[in-house]
mmCIF file of C-alpha atoms in Angstrom:
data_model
loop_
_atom_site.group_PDB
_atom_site.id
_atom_site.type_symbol
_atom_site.label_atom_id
_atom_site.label_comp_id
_atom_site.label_asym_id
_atom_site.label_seq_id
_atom_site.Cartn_x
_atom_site.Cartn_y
_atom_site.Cartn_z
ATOM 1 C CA UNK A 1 -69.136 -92.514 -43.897
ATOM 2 C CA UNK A 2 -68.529 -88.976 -45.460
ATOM 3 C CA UNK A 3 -65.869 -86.994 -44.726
ATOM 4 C CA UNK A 4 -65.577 -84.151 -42.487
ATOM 5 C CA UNK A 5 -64.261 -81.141 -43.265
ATOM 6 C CA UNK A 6 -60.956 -80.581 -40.697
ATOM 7 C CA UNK A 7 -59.371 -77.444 -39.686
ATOM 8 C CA UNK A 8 -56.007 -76.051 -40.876
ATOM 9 C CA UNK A 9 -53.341 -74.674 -38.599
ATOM 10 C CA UNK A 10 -50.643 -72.256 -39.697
ATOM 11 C CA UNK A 11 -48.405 -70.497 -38.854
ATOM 12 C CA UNK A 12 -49.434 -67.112 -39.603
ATOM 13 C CA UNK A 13 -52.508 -64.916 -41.340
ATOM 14 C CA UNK A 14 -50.369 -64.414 -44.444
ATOM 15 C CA UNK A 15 -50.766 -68.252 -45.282
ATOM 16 C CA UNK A 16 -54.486 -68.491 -45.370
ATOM 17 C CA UNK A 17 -53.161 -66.816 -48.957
ATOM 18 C CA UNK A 18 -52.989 -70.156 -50.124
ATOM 19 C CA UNK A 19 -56.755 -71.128 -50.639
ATOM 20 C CA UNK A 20 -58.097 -67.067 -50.888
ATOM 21 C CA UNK A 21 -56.723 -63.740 -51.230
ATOM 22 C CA UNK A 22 -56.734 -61.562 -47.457
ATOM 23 C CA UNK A 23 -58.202 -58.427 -49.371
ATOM 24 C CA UNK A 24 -61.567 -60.890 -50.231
ATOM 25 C CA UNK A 25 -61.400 -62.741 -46.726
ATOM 26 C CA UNK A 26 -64.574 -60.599 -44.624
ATOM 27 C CA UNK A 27 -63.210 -60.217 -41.293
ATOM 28 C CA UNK A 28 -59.646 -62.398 -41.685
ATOM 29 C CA UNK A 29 -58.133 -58.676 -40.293
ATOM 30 C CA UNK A 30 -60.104 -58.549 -36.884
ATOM 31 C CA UNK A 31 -59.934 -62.179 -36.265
ATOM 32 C CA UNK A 32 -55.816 -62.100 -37.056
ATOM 33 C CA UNK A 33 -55.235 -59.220 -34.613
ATOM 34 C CA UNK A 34 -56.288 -61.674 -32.179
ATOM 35 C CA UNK A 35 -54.521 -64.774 -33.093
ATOM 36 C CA UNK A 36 -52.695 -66.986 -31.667
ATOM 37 C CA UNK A 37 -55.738 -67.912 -29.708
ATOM 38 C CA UNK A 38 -57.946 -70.255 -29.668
ATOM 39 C CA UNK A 39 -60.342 -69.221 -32.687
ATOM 40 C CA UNK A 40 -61.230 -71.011 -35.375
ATOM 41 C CA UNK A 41 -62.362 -68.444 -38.422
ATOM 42 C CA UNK A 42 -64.523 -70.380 -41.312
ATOM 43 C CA UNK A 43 -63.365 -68.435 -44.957
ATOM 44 C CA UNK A 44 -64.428 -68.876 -48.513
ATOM 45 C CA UNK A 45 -62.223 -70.623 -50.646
ATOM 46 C CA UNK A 46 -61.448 -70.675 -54.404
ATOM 47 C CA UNK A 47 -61.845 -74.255 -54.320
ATOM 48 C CA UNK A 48 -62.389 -77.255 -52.304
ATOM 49 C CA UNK A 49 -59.167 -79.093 -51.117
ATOM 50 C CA UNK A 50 -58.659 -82.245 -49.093
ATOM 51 C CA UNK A 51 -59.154 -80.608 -45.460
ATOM 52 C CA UNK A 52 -62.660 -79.305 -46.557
ATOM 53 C CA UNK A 53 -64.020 -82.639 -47.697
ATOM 54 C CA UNK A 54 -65.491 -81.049 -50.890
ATOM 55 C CA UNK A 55 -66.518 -77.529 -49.578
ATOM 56 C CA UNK A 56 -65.884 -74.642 -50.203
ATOM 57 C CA UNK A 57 -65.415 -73.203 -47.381
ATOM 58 C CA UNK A 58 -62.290 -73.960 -44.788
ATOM 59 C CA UNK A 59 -61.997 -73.405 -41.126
ATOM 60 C CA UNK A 60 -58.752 -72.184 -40.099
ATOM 61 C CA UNK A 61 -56.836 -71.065 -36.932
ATOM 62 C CA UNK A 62 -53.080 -69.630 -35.934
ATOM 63 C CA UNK A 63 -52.632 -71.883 -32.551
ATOM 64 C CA UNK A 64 -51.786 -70.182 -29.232
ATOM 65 C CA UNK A 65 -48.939 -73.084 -28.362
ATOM 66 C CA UNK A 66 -45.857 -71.140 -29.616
ATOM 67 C CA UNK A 67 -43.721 -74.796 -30.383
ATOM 68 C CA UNK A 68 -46.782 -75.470 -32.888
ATOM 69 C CA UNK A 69 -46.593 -72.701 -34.662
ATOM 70 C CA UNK A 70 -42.873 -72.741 -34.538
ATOM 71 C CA UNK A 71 -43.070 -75.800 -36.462
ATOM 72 C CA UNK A 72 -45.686 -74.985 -38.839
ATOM 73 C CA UNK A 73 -43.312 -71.971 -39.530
ATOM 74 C CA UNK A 74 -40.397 -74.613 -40.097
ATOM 75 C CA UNK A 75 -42.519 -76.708 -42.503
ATOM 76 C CA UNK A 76 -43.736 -73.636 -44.020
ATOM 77 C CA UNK A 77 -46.984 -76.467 -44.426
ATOM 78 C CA UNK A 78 -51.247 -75.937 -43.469
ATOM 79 C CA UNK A 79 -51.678 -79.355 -41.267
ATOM 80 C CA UNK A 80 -54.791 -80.220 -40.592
ATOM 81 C CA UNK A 81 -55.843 -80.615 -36.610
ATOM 82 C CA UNK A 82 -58.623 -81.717 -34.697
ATOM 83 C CA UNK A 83 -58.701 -83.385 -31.455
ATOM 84 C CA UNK A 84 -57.194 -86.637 -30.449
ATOM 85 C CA UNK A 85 -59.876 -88.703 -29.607
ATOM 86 C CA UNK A 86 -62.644 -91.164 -30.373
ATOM 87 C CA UNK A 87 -65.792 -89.673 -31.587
ATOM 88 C CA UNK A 88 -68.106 -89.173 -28.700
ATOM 89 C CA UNK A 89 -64.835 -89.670 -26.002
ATOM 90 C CA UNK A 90 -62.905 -87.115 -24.080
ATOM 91 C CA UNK A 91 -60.153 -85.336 -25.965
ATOM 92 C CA UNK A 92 -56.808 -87.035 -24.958
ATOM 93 C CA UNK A 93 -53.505 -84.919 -23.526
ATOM 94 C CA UNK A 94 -51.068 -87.218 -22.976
ATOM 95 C CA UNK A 95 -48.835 -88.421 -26.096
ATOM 96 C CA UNK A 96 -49.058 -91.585 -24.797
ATOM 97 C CA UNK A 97 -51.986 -92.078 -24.760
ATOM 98 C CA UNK A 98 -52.392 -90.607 -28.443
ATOM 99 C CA UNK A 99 -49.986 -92.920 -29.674
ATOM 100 C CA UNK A 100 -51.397 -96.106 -28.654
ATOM 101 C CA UNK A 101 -55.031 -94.377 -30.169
ATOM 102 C CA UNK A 102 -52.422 -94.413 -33.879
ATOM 103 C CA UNK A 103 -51.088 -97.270 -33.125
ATOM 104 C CA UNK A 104 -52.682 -98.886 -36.405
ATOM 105 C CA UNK A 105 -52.661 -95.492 -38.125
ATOM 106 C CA UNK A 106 -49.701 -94.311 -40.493
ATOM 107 C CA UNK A 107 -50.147 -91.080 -37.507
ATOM 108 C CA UNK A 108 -47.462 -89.207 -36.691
ATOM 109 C CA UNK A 109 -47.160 -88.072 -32.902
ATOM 110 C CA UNK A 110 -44.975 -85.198 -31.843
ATOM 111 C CA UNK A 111 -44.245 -85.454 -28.776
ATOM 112 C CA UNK A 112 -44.250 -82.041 -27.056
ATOM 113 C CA UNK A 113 -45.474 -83.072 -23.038
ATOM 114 C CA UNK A 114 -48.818 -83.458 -21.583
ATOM 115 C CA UNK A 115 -50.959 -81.020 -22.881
ATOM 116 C CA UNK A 116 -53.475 -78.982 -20.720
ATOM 117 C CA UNK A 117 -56.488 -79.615 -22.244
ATOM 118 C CA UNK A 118 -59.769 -77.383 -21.860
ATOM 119 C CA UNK A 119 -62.439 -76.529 -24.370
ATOM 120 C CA UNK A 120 -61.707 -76.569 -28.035
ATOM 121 C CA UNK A 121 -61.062 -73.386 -29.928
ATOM 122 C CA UNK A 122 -64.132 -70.753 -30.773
ATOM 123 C CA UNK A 123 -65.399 -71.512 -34.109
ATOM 124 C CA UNK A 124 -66.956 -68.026 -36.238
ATOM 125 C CA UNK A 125 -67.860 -67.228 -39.683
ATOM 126 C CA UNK A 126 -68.273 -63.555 -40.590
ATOM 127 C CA UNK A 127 -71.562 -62.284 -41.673
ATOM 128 C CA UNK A 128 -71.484 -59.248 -44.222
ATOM 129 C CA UNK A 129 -75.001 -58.876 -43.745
ATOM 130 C CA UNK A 130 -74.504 -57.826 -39.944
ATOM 131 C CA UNK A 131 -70.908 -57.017 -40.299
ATOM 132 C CA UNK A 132 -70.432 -58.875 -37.240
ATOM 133 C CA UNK A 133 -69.134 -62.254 -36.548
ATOM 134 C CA UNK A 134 -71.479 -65.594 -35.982
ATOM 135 C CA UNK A 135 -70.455 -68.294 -33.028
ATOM 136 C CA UNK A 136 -70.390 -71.133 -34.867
ATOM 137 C CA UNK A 137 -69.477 -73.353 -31.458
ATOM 138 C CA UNK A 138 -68.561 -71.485 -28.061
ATOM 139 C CA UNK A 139 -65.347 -72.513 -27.257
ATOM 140 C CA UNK A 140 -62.584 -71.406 -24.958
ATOM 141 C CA UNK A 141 -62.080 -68.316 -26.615
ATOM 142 C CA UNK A 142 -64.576 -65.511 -25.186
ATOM 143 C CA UNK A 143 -67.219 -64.411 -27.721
ATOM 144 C CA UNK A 144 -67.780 -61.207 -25.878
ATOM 145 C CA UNK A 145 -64.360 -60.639 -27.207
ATOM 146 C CA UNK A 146 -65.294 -60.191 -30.460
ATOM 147 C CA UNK A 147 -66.845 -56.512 -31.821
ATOM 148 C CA UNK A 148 -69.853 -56.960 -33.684
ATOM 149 C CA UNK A 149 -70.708 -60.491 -32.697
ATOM 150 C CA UNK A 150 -73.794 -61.529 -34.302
ATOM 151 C CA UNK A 151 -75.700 -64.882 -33.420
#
């Protein structure tokens, strides 16, 4: 099967310098005011890297859990994230549970508690045309939130 583009977690705005410039990043300022949160931003970049599975485009997000983003500050390292599950199953929030998932993976699992779960993050892309921002997937952050928010 094909790959699928993943999202990238850092630590802060200023590292989503590392695939395209802030100053040519369309709406990276109004979505960073926000972050941490759960919002996912999709941004052009120069060129396609692992985590966009050939695009060139790259979803990324500045996570709300403080620990994460304490360690993505300590790597000073994008990691790619998505949700620890089967395709089509429940998203799992136990560690335990994730690690028996890996077992037969070359995973690692960082074990940080029982997580709480929920809806995953708001996914937008921002339109130029409409100045505004497009809902990509509704998500557990509000898009009312959001100025402009175009569909």
């Amino acid at each position: 099967s094909a790959a699928e583009p993943l999202p990238v977690l850092v630590a802060e705005p200023s590292q989503i310098a590392r695939w395209t410039p802030a100053a040519k990043t369309p709406g990276l300022c109004e979505i960073a005011a926000l972050w941490p949160a759960a919002l996912t931003l999709v941004v052009d970049i120069a060129e396609p890297i692992a985590a966009s599975a050939g695009q060139r485009s790259l979803a990324v997000r500045v996570p709300a859990h403080a620990r994460l983003r304490g360690l993505l500050a300590d790597v000073d390292l994008p990691v790619t994230a998505t949700s620890a599950n089967r395709s089509g199953k429940p998203s799992l929030c136990d560690p335990d549970e994730v690690a028996h998932l890996l077992a037969q993976t070359d995973a690692v699992v960082i074990d940080d508690g029982p997580l709480p779960g929920g809806p995953p993050s708001t996914l937008v892309r921002y339109d130029a045309a409409t100045a505004g921002f497009n809902v990509l997937r509704e998500g557990a952050y509000p898009p009312h939130l959001l100025r402009n928010t175009g569909r």
